[in-house]
Short mmCIF file of C-alpha atoms in Angstrom, two decimals:
data_model
loop_
_atom_site.label_atom_id
_atom_site.label_comp_id
_atom_site.label_asym_id
_atom_site.label_seq_id
_atom_site.Cartn_x
_atom_site.Cartn_y
_atom_site.Cartn_z
CA MET M 34 35.95 -18.92 11.39
CA ALA M 35 33.20 -20.04 11.57
CA LYS M 36 29.60 -18.08 11.36
CA PHE M 37 26.32 -18.84 13.09
CA ASN M 38 23.88 -18.54 9.87
CA LEU M 39 20.37 -19.48 11.41
CA SER M 40 19.31 -19.45 7.79
CA ALA M 41 21.76 -22.01 6.38
CA ILE M 42 21.37 -24.46 9.34
CA MET M 43 17.26 -24.25 8.45
CA ALA M 44 18.26 -25.01 4.92
CA ASP M 45 20.43 -27.51 5.67
CA LEU M 46 17.91 -29.24 8.28
CA ARG M 47 14.95 -29.52 5.16
CA ASN M 48 17.67 -30.95 3.40
CA ARG M 49 18.30 -33.71 6.03
CA ILE M 50 14.95 -34.33 7.62
CA PRO M 51 12.20 -35.47 5.28
CA GLY M 52 8.43 -33.50 5.70
CA PHE M 53 10.43 -30.66 6.92
CA SER M 54 8.74 -26.99 5.87
CA SER M 55 9.39 -23.75 6.01
CA ASN M 56 7.37 -20.91 7.52
CA GLN M 57 6.06 -18.51 4.82
CA TYR M 58 8.20 -15.63 6.04
CA ALA M 59 11.33 -16.52 5.36
CA SER M 60 14.30 -15.06 7.49
CA LEU M 61 17.64 -13.91 6.51
CA ASP M 62 19.05 -14.08 10.00
CA THR M 63 23.01 -13.47 9.46
CA ALA M 64 24.02 -14.34 12.90
CA SER M 65 21.60 -15.99 15.62
CA SER M 66 18.10 -16.58 16.19
CA THR M 67 18.28 -14.36 19.36
CA VAL M 68 17.47 -10.63 19.71
CA ASP M 69 19.43 -9.58 23.00
CA ILE M 70 17.71 -5.58 23.66
CA ALA M 71 18.88 -3.39 25.90
CA GLY M 72 17.56 -3.42 29.29
CA ASP M 73 13.71 -5.29 27.74
CA ASP M 74 12.77 -8.05 30.23
CA GLU M 75 9.25 -7.83 29.40
CA PRO M 76 7.85 -10.86 29.05
CA ARG M 77 6.62 -11.57 25.22
CA ASP M 78 3.96 -13.26 23.88
CA THR M 79 1.94 -13.95 20.67
CA PRO M 80 -1.46 -14.23 20.29
CA TRP M 81 -0.94 -17.43 18.42
CA GLY M 82 1.29 -18.90 21.03
CA ALA M 83 -1.30 -17.63 23.81
CA ARG M 84 -3.93 -19.91 22.00
CA ASN M 85 -1.66 -22.65 21.86
CA ARG M 86 0.85 -22.89 24.76
CA ARG M 87 1.33 -26.88 24.64
CA LEU M 88 1.77 -27.27 20.96
CA LEU M 89 4.15 -24.29 20.74
CA LYS M 90 5.71 -25.71 24.01
CA MET M 91 5.81 -29.23 22.15
CA ALA M 92 7.24 -27.43 18.63
CA THR M 93 9.80 -25.22 20.61
CA LEU M 94 11.48 -28.46 22.55
CA ALA M 95 11.76 -30.53 19.68
CA LEU M 96 13.52 -27.90 17.09
CA ALA M 97 16.15 -26.81 20.61
CA ALA M 98 17.00 -30.26 20.56
CA VAL M 99 18.10 -30.68 16.71
CA LEU M 100 19.42 -27.65 16.78
CA VAL M 101 21.60 -28.18 19.57
CA LEU M 102 22.32 -31.81 17.72
CA TYR M 103 23.25 -29.78 14.82
CA MET M 104 25.54 -27.09 16.68
CA VAL M 105 27.50 -29.76 18.61
CA PHE M 106 28.23 -32.27 15.41
CA GLY M 107 27.61 -29.74 12.61
CA TYR M 108 29.65 -26.57 14.11
CA GLY M 109 30.99 -27.59 17.45
CA PHE M 110 29.77 -26.68 20.74
CA ASP M 111 32.61 -24.61 21.73
CA HIS M 112 32.42 -22.25 19.31
CA TYR M 113 28.72 -20.97 20.27
CA ARG M 114 29.23 -21.24 24.07
CA THR M 115 32.34 -19.01 23.46
CA HIS M 116 31.17 -16.34 21.33
CA PRO M 117 28.37 -14.47 22.49
CA GLU M 118 29.05 -11.62 20.11
CA PHE M 119 27.12 -13.13 17.45
CA ARG M 120 23.91 -11.90 19.70
CA SER M 121 25.65 -8.58 19.62
CA SER M 122 25.17 -7.99 15.44
CA HIS M 123 21.90 -7.36 15.80
CA LEU M 124 23.17 -4.43 18.11
CA TRP M 125 24.99 -2.47 15.31
CA GLY M 126 22.36 0.29 14.40
CA GLN M 127 22.49 0.50 11.00
CA TYR M 128 25.21 -0.91 10.25
CA SER M 129 23.47 -4.33 11.38
CA PRO M 130 22.99 -7.07 8.58
CA PHE M 131 19.46 -7.62 8.13
CA PHE M 132 17.55 -9.68 11.24
CA SER M 133 13.65 -10.48 11.37
CA VAL M 134 12.97 -8.41 14.18
CA PRO M 135 10.81 -10.08 17.00
CA SER M 136 7.35 -9.44 16.51
CA THR M 137 4.26 -9.50 18.88
CA ILE M 138 1.78 -10.04 16.13
CA ASP M 139 2.18 -13.11 14.02
CA PRO M 140 3.62 -11.83 10.94
CA MET M 141 1.98 -14.54 8.39
CA VAL M 142 -0.98 -13.67 6.41
CA PRO M 143 -3.82 -14.28 8.80
CA ALA M 144 -6.05 -17.57 7.60
CA GLY M 145 -8.85 -16.77 5.42
CA CYS M 146 -6.75 -13.69 3.98
CA THR M 147 -5.26 -13.32 0.35
CA VAL M 148 -2.44 -10.48 -0.32
CA THR M 149 -3.51 -8.56 -3.11
CA PHE M 150 -1.00 -5.85 -3.16
CA ALA M 151 2.59 -5.28 -2.00
CA GLN M 152 4.75 -2.21 -1.81
CA VAL M 153 8.47 -3.32 -0.77
CA LEU M 154 10.47 -0.64 -0.03
CA SER M 155 14.34 -1.81 0.88
CA ARG M 156 17.68 -0.24 2.16
CA HIS M 157 20.54 -0.82 -0.37
CA GLY M 158 22.55 -4.02 0.85
CA ALA M 159 25.45 -4.11 3.02
CA ARG M 160 28.72 -1.70 1.79
CA ASP M 161 32.02 -0.26 2.46
CA PRO M 162 32.19 2.96 4.25
CA THR M 163 31.42 6.26 2.86
CA PHE M 164 34.49 7.68 1.20
CA TYR M 165 34.93 10.17 3.92
CA ARG M 166 34.50 7.63 6.64
CA SER M 167 36.72 5.13 4.73
CA GLN M 168 39.21 7.62 4.59
CA ALA M 169 38.89 8.74 8.79
CA TYR M 170 38.94 4.92 9.41
CA ASN M 171 42.27 4.23 7.34
CA ALA M 172 43.39 6.79 9.46
CA THR M 173 42.73 5.76 12.81
CA ILE M 174 44.43 2.36 12.40
CA ALA M 175 47.50 3.91 10.61
CA LYS M 176 47.76 6.40 13.95
CA ILE M 177 47.45 2.76 15.95
CA GLN M 178 50.18 1.44 14.02
CA ALA M 179 51.96 4.69 14.29
CA SER M 180 52.08 5.50 17.56
CA ALA M 181 51.01 2.56 19.84
CA THR M 182 53.79 1.78 22.02
CA LYS M 183 51.91 -1.98 22.92
CA PHE M 184 49.41 -4.08 21.90
CA GLY M 185 47.16 -5.93 24.22
CA LYS M 186 45.32 -9.63 24.45
CA GLY M 187 43.12 -9.03 21.55
CA TYR M 188 44.98 -6.30 19.83
CA GLU M 189 47.33 -8.26 18.67
CA PHE M 190 45.71 -7.90 15.35
CA LEU M 191 46.22 -4.43 14.67
CA LYS M 192 49.77 -4.14 15.15
CA ASP M 193 50.06 -5.37 11.29
CA LEU M 194 46.56 -5.13 10.05
CA GLY M 195 46.35 -3.41 6.64
CA TYR M 196 43.03 -1.30 5.45
CA THR M 197 41.51 -3.80 2.91
CA LEU M 198 37.97 -1.64 3.00
CA GLY M 199 36.42 0.13 -0.26
CA ALA M 200 34.36 3.04 -0.08
CA ASP M 201 30.81 3.29 -0.83
CA GLN M 202 29.74 -0.11 -3.11
CA LEU M 203 28.04 -3.24 -1.94
CA THR M 204 30.27 -6.05 -0.85
CA ALA M 205 29.83 -9.50 -1.79
CA TYR M 206 27.71 -10.32 1.22
CA GLY M 207 25.59 -7.08 0.73
CA ILE M 208 25.11 -8.57 -2.91
CA GLU M 209 23.68 -11.93 -1.55
CA GLN M 210 21.40 -10.17 0.72
CA MET M 211 19.85 -8.70 -2.15
CA LEU M 212 19.49 -11.47 -4.06
CA GLU M 213 18.27 -13.46 -1.17
CA GLN M 214 15.45 -10.44 -0.52
CA GLY M 215 14.41 -11.45 -4.00
CA ARG M 216 13.81 -14.74 -3.85
CA VAL M 217 12.03 -14.03 -0.09
CA VAL M 218 9.92 -11.55 -2.07
CA ALA M 219 9.33 -13.78 -4.60
CA GLU M 220 7.79 -16.57 -2.68
CA LEU M 221 5.91 -14.61 -0.13
CA TYR M 222 4.00 -12.41 -3.02
CA GLY M 223 5.09 -13.79 -6.54
CA HIS M 224 1.40 -14.55 -7.33
CA LEU M 225 1.13 -10.74 -7.49
CA ALA M 226 2.90 -10.91 -10.61
CA ASP M 227 0.67 -13.29 -12.52
CA ASP M 228 -0.94 -10.36 -14.66
CA ALA M 229 1.79 -7.91 -14.81
CA LEU M 230 5.29 -7.57 -13.69
CA PRO M 231 6.46 -5.63 -10.82
CA PHE M 232 7.46 -2.09 -10.95
CA ILE M 233 11.18 -1.43 -9.93
CA ARG M 234 12.25 1.69 -8.82
CA ALA M 235 16.23 2.65 -7.61
CA SER M 236 17.57 5.66 -6.54
CA GLY M 237 20.26 6.90 -8.35
CA GLN M 238 23.38 5.77 -6.61
CA GLU M 239 25.92 3.31 -7.81
CA ARG M 240 25.27 0.53 -4.21
CA VAL M 241 21.57 1.43 -4.71
CA ILE M 242 21.05 0.59 -8.47
CA ASP M 243 22.72 -2.57 -7.60
CA SER M 244 20.60 -3.73 -4.97
CA ALA M 245 17.75 -3.50 -7.60
CA ASN M 246 19.29 -4.98 -9.78
CA ASN M 247 20.61 -7.99 -7.09
CA PHE M 248 16.71 -8.18 -5.87
CA ALA M 249 15.49 -8.43 -9.38
CA ARG M 250 17.89 -11.22 -10.21
CA GLY M 251 16.64 -12.96 -7.37
CA PHE M 252 13.23 -12.19 -7.58
CA TYR M 253 12.87 -13.33 -11.44
CA GLY M 254 15.30 -16.09 -10.51
CA GLN M 255 13.31 -17.67 -7.56
CA LEU M 256 10.14 -17.54 -10.06
CA VAL M 257 11.75 -19.39 -12.34
CA ALA M 258 13.40 -21.92 -9.74
CA GLY M 259 10.40 -22.31 -7.41
CA GLU M 260 7.39 -21.93 -9.87
CA GLY M 261 8.77 -22.39 -13.37
CA ARG M 262 7.37 -19.29 -14.87
CA THR M 263 8.25 -17.82 -18.01
CA VAL M 264 9.96 -14.51 -17.58
CA PRO M 265 11.80 -11.91 -18.91
CA ASP M 266 15.42 -12.31 -20.09
CA GLU M 267 17.74 -10.17 -17.40
CA GLU M 268 18.81 -7.57 -19.88
CA GLU M 269 14.83 -6.82 -20.58
CA TYR M 270 14.29 -6.75 -16.61
CA LEU M 271 17.33 -4.74 -15.52
CA SER M 272 16.89 -2.22 -18.58
CA SER M 273 13.17 -1.70 -17.28
CA ILE M 274 14.25 -0.69 -13.88
CA LEU M 275 13.60 3.34 -13.16
CA ILE M 276 16.45 5.50 -11.93
CA LEU M 277 15.82 7.98 -9.83
CA PRO M 278 18.64 11.07 -10.19
CA GLU M 279 20.52 12.22 -6.71
CA HIS M 280 21.74 15.22 -8.08
CA GLY M 281 20.64 18.45 -7.03
CA GLY M 282 17.35 20.01 -8.42
CA PHE M 283 15.92 16.63 -9.37
CA ASN M 284 12.64 15.84 -7.07
CA ASN M 285 13.33 12.27 -5.67
CA THR M 286 11.36 10.60 -3.13
CA LEU M 287 13.89 8.28 -2.40
CA ASP M 288 16.50 10.38 -1.22
CA HIS M 289 16.26 13.50 0.78
CA GLY M 290 18.00 17.12 -0.34
CA THR M 291 15.79 19.55 -2.04
CA CYS M 292 14.39 20.89 1.19
CA THR M 293 16.64 23.67 2.15
CA ARG M 294 15.84 24.51 5.71
CA PHE M 295 16.52 21.02 6.44
CA GLU M 296 19.66 20.19 4.96
CA LYS M 297 20.94 23.55 6.18
CA GLY M 298 18.88 25.29 8.41
CA PRO M 299 19.24 25.30 12.67
CA ASP M 300 18.21 21.64 13.14
CA SER M 301 20.35 20.25 10.43
CA GLU M 302 23.06 18.88 12.98
CA LEU M 303 20.30 17.80 15.51
CA GLY M 304 21.15 14.14 15.17
CA ASP M 305 25.03 14.44 15.22
CA GLU M 306 24.52 16.77 18.26
CA THR M 307 22.08 13.98 19.87
CA ARG M 308 24.31 10.98 19.71
CA ASN M 309 27.77 12.90 20.54
CA ALA M 310 26.12 13.64 23.69
CA PHE M 311 25.14 10.27 24.57
CA ALA M 312 28.87 8.78 23.06
CA ASP M 313 30.27 11.26 25.99
CA LYS M 314 28.77 9.02 28.66
CA PHE M 315 29.38 5.75 27.37
CA THR M 316 32.30 6.26 25.61
CA PRO M 317 35.02 7.07 28.68
CA PRO M 318 35.22 3.60 29.98
CA ILE M 319 36.30 2.22 26.20
CA ILE M 320 38.72 5.34 26.05
CA LYS M 321 40.30 4.21 29.28
CA ARG M 322 40.62 0.38 28.02
CA LEU M 323 42.19 1.83 24.30
CA HIS M 324 44.94 3.38 26.18
CA GLU M 325 45.90 0.58 29.07
CA ASN M 326 46.10 -1.82 25.52
CA LEU M 327 47.48 -0.15 23.27
CA GLY M 328 49.65 2.73 24.93
CA ALA M 329 48.42 6.57 25.46
CA MET M 330 47.83 7.94 22.40
CA GLY M 331 45.58 10.41 23.13
CA PHE M 332 42.56 8.49 22.09
CA THR M 333 38.67 10.45 21.53
CA ARG M 334 35.34 10.01 21.91
CA ASP M 335 35.24 9.86 18.12
CA ASP M 336 38.50 7.19 17.67
CA ALA M 337 36.56 5.21 20.39
CA ILE M 338 33.32 5.54 17.89
CA ALA M 339 35.53 4.59 14.80
CA MET M 340 36.97 1.48 16.28
CA MET M 341 33.50 0.30 17.07
CA ASP M 342 32.43 1.37 13.62
CA LEU M 343 35.09 -0.69 11.86
CA CYS M 344 33.50 -4.33 13.62
CA PRO M 345 30.42 -4.40 11.24
CA PHE M 346 32.11 -2.90 7.97
CA TYR M 347 34.70 -5.85 8.58
CA THR M 348 32.47 -7.66 9.35
CA VAL M 349 30.03 -7.57 6.10
CA ALA M 350 33.26 -7.10 4.14
CA ASN M 351 33.73 -10.75 4.32
CA PRO M 352 31.77 -12.79 1.73
CA GLN M 353 30.18 -14.98 4.50
CA ALA M 354 30.36 -11.97 7.18
CA ASN M 355 32.64 -14.10 9.55
CA ILE M 356 32.88 -11.87 12.96
CA SER M 357 35.39 -9.35 12.70
CA ASP M 358 38.53 -9.08 15.31
CA PHE M 359 37.12 -5.51 16.25
CA CYS M 360 34.15 -6.76 17.77
CA HIS M 361 35.73 -8.58 20.14
CA LEU M 362 37.14 -5.17 21.76
CA PHE M 363 33.62 -4.36 23.19
CA THR M 364 31.15 -5.73 25.45
CA HIS M 365 27.88 -6.69 25.04
CA ASP M 366 26.79 -4.06 27.18
CA GLU M 367 29.01 -1.54 24.97
CA TRP M 368 27.21 -2.61 21.94
CA LYS M 369 23.60 -1.98 23.12
CA SER M 370 24.89 1.92 24.04
CA TYR M 371 25.92 1.70 20.33
CA ASP M 372 23.27 0.72 19.03
CA TYR M 373 21.31 3.41 21.00
CA TYR M 374 23.81 6.33 19.89
CA GLN M 375 22.63 5.35 16.10
CA SER M 376 19.68 5.15 16.99
CA LEU M 377 19.61 8.86 18.82
CA GLY M 378 21.01 9.91 15.30
CA LYS M 379 18.30 8.97 13.14
CA PHE M 380 15.26 9.79 15.48
CA TYR M 381 17.01 13.63 15.87
CA GLY M 382 18.47 13.67 12.51
CA TYR M 383 15.92 12.22 10.56
CA GLY M 384 12.49 10.97 12.37
CA ASN M 385 10.28 12.69 14.60
CA GLY M 386 12.98 14.25 17.10
CA ASN M 387 14.06 16.58 14.06
CA PRO M 388 11.24 19.08 12.93
CA LEU M 389 11.20 18.39 9.66
CA GLY M 390 12.23 14.88 9.20
CA PRO M 391 9.07 13.35 8.72
CA THR M 392 8.59 15.66 6.02
CA GLN M 393 11.48 14.28 3.63
CA GLY M 394 9.12 11.19 3.64
CA VAL M 395 5.82 12.64 2.92
CA GLY M 396 6.66 12.73 -1.06
CA PHE M 397 7.04 8.57 -1.38
CA VAL M 398 3.70 8.48 1.22
CA ASN M 399 1.91 10.46 -1.09
CA GLU M 400 3.11 8.15 -4.01
CA LEU M 401 1.81 4.93 -1.68
CA ILE M 402 -1.45 6.13 -1.25
CA SER M 403 -1.85 6.74 -5.35
CA ARG M 404 -0.43 3.17 -5.58
CA LEU M 405 -3.08 1.84 -3.10
CA THR M 406 -6.20 3.51 -4.34
CA ARG M 407 -4.94 3.69 -8.09
CA ARG M 408 -5.26 7.41 -7.99
CA PRO M 409 -3.47 9.80 -9.46
CA VAL M 410 -0.29 11.15 -7.07
CA ASP M 411 -1.14 14.36 -4.94
CA ASP M 412 1.69 15.65 -3.59
CA HIS M 413 3.57 19.09 -3.98
CA THR M 414 6.65 18.06 -2.02
CA THR M 415 9.34 15.66 -3.19
CA THR M 416 7.64 13.84 -6.02
CA ASN M 417 8.38 14.41 -9.84
CA THR M 418 5.55 15.47 -11.72
CA THR M 419 6.93 14.59 -15.29
CA LEU M 420 7.21 10.87 -13.95
CA THR M 421 4.29 10.66 -11.81
CA GLY M 422 2.47 11.85 -14.87
CA SER M 423 2.98 9.39 -16.70
CA PRO M 424 1.97 5.50 -17.07
CA LYS M 425 4.90 4.38 -18.09
CA THR M 426 7.31 6.16 -15.26
CA PHE M 427 4.63 5.69 -12.39
CA PRO M 428 1.96 3.15 -13.31
CA LEU M 429 -0.60 2.25 -11.14
CA ASP M 430 -1.69 -0.63 -12.94
CA ARG M 431 0.49 -3.26 -11.14
CA SER M 432 -0.14 -5.45 -7.78
CA LEU M 433 3.76 -5.38 -6.82
CA TYR M 434 6.04 -2.27 -6.80
CA ALA M 435 9.41 -2.35 -5.11
CA ASP M 436 11.77 0.67 -4.87
CA PHE M 437 15.21 1.19 -3.05
CA SER M 438 16.58 3.77 -0.88
CA HIS M 439 18.85 4.94 1.84
CA ASP M 440 18.64 4.49 5.70
CA ASN M 441 18.21 8.21 6.73
CA THR M 442 15.19 8.92 3.81
CA MET M 443 13.40 5.20 4.94
CA VAL M 444 13.15 6.80 8.37
CA SER M 445 12.08 9.82 7.26
CA ILE M 446 8.95 7.94 5.38
CA TYR M 447 8.65 5.43 8.26
CA SER M 448 8.17 8.86 10.18
CA ALA M 449 5.48 10.62 7.69
CA LEU M 450 3.90 7.18 7.48
CA GLY M 451 3.29 7.45 11.38
CA LEU M 452 4.85 4.29 12.01
CA TYR M 453 6.37 5.62 15.41
CA ASN M 454 3.97 8.24 16.98
CA GLY M 455 3.91 6.58 19.52
CA THR M 456 7.15 6.92 20.05
CA ASP M 457 8.57 9.56 22.95
CA PRO M 458 11.72 11.85 22.23
CA LEU M 459 14.44 9.56 23.22
CA PRO M 460 16.41 10.88 26.37
CA VAL M 461 19.64 11.49 25.97
CA SER M 462 20.19 10.88 29.84
CA GLU M 463 19.48 7.30 29.79
CA ARG M 464 19.51 4.11 27.02
CA ILE M 465 16.35 2.60 26.56
CA SER M 466 15.40 -0.78 24.38
CA PRO M 467 13.61 -0.69 21.14
CA ARG M 468 10.62 -2.12 22.80
CA LYS M 469 9.82 0.55 25.48
CA ALA M 470 10.94 2.96 22.12
CA HIS M 471 7.88 1.11 20.82
CA GLY M 472 9.95 -0.38 18.07
CA PHE M 473 12.32 2.76 17.12
CA SER M 474 16.31 1.98 17.04
CA ALA M 475 18.55 1.97 14.07
CA SER M 476 19.23 -1.99 13.96
CA TRP M 477 15.02 -2.52 14.13
CA ALA M 478 14.16 -0.12 11.47
CA VAL M 479 17.30 0.23 8.86
CA PRO M 480 19.77 -2.26 9.14
CA PHE M 481 21.54 -3.27 5.45
CA ALA M 482 19.39 -4.49 3.34
CA GLY M 483 16.51 -3.76 5.80
CA ARG M 484 12.81 -3.17 4.12
CA ILE M 485 9.30 -2.57 4.64
CA PHE M 486 6.10 -4.61 3.29
CA VAL M 487 3.08 -2.45 2.93
CA GLU M 488 0.15 -5.19 2.43
CA LYS M 489 -2.97 -4.97 1.21
CA MET M 490 -5.23 -7.95 1.99
CA VAL M 491 -8.85 -9.24 1.55
CA CYS M 492 -10.00 -11.42 4.60
CA SER M 493 -13.35 -13.71 3.68
CA PRO M 494 -16.50 -13.65 4.30
CA ALA M 495 -15.69 -9.70 4.37
CA ASP M 496 -14.66 -7.86 1.50
CA ASP M 497 -13.23 -4.62 2.93
CA GLU M 498 -9.55 -4.07 1.45
CA LEU M 499 -6.97 -3.82 4.69
CA VAL M 500 -3.53 -2.62 5.11
CA ARG M 501 -1.06 -4.25 7.16
CA VAL M 502 2.92 -3.21 7.38
CA LEU M 503 5.70 -5.11 8.35
CA VAL M 504 8.99 -3.81 9.25
CA ASN M 505 11.72 -5.93 8.86
CA ASP M 506 9.15 -8.50 9.16
CA ARG M 507 7.94 -6.87 12.90
CA VAL M 508 4.20 -6.14 12.12
CA VAL M 509 3.80 -2.52 13.35
CA PRO M 510 0.33 -1.88 14.67
CA LEU M 511 -1.25 0.86 12.57
CA GLN M 512 -2.03 4.03 14.54
CA GLY M 513 -4.85 6.58 14.28
CA CYS M 514 -7.09 4.62 11.68
CA ASN M 515 -8.96 1.95 14.60
CA ALA M 516 -6.81 -0.94 13.94
CA ASP M 517 -7.81 -4.23 14.28
CA LYS M 518 -6.08 -6.74 16.81
CA LEU M 519 -3.60 -7.86 13.90
CA GLY M 520 -2.69 -4.31 13.78
CA ARG M 521 -4.69 -4.03 10.17
CA CYS M 522 -6.42 -0.88 8.98
CA LYS M 523 -9.15 -0.53 6.70
CA LEU M 524 -7.96 1.11 3.06
CA GLY M 525 -9.83 4.24 3.73
CA LYS M 526 -9.08 4.68 7.31
CA PHE M 527 -5.31 4.04 6.64
CA VAL M 528 -5.67 6.87 3.63
CA GLU M 529 -7.39 9.21 5.93
CA SER M 530 -5.09 8.76 8.53
CA LEU M 531 -1.99 9.81 6.25
CA SER M 532 -3.37 13.56 7.12
CA PHE M 533 0.22 15.05 7.71
CA ALA M 534 1.38 13.31 4.37
CA ARG M 535 -1.55 14.24 2.05
CA GLU M 536 -1.33 17.88 3.63
CA GLY M 537 2.59 18.30 2.38
CA GLY M 538 3.50 18.27 5.97
CA TYR M 539 5.62 21.31 6.75
CA TRP M 540 7.11 21.29 3.73
CA HIS M 541 6.15 25.16 3.25
CA ARG M 542 9.06 25.75 5.85
CA CYS M 543 11.42 24.26 3.70
CA PHE M 544 12.51 27.37 2.31
CA GLU M 545 11.81 30.11 4.98
CA GLU M 546 14.92 32.02 5.75
CA GLU M 547 16.52 31.77 9.17
#
């Protein structure tokens, strides 16, 4: 089955059309350039588009014509007309493959500005289900094959489907995601490695370590291929990556686990409880349809969610990320609800909806402040003072840093940064779009290979240092620091705005008795 890969199309176009050049921010889009947003009918525009509407229209029409011709003659029109599921791949919650999120502020570096510092924080690439989930999915398929009394239209593939998913590890597609991310970062920030190589860390789970390794391969490979730079050999740069263990008792800012009340306290199940309440509202029609097509097997809410989960997991298990047959079993509107279901889990499990969620990200934010200001780390939460006290394991003389983590901890870090302070508590009674949630959703924030770039820049003729944040290529307007129209704050004001992190969040509550 063919796959609509905009990056591949654009790359092919660049090879076919003389003078065709890429934008500074390359897209790693895995499905299509259209991001369908639940309930989002609000008009959108960018400052650049507002000032250059005529030029934008002409360029858009020209590119659209080329793309249409390319799709018709290169891929086949019928495939695109009959496969709306490509739009749904941006609605798979944290299991969505990375895509560039739409930004109302131009993500290009503003004219006259130079990026002098960049912090990359990335989720690992696409993976197989966790071991527990993989067992559960296998059991669901076995249950269907043992008990189904019929296989309706579109469900026939389930009859002989062999369960082929592994557990916990990066897929081949996930490896390629991280190689590509390394290439993109080299294109954007390679100049920051002129004087000192990037400092890279990874949380200690194998898929995170593998993601960091493949990012490094992509980064250094692009420096050689793109600029002919001399770089360390692979053994040297891979061995320089610092691994932060995830076992109990080791402070690790890239993986939550040391705040007892958060892990085991009264709010530790809040994320699951909230999203399950929403699932109870949107899964009954799905359960009914499963019974109609497979027989009265006693499907439950959790079975319906498991069947939806298998769509992204079987998709990313394919090296080309071909859309799985599981994806055809659900409507586009149901995928919108699925994305919101996953967003509720993240918001109330690890974000602002959980009393101790943002506190789990405080340690990393204080490390970020240290790197931005080149001052020693001041933190008493999850930082490891042995590591942060040594220039070998926490250098402050670099201009480019890259850290690799998990989706849950990244939601806590984003929350500790205040990126979603404008997001009201997500309702369970209705589904709202990411835009109406001020940019918060699982797919917009932490897809497979999702990343945040924190940039420091200077812009002539002023000499002020400005901070800008991009989450999956979307410029997030900073709050509480007098941000300018491009979403940036002066460095000093930005650090002042992080008082929640600088004061330790609610870490003092982590070890309170029930």
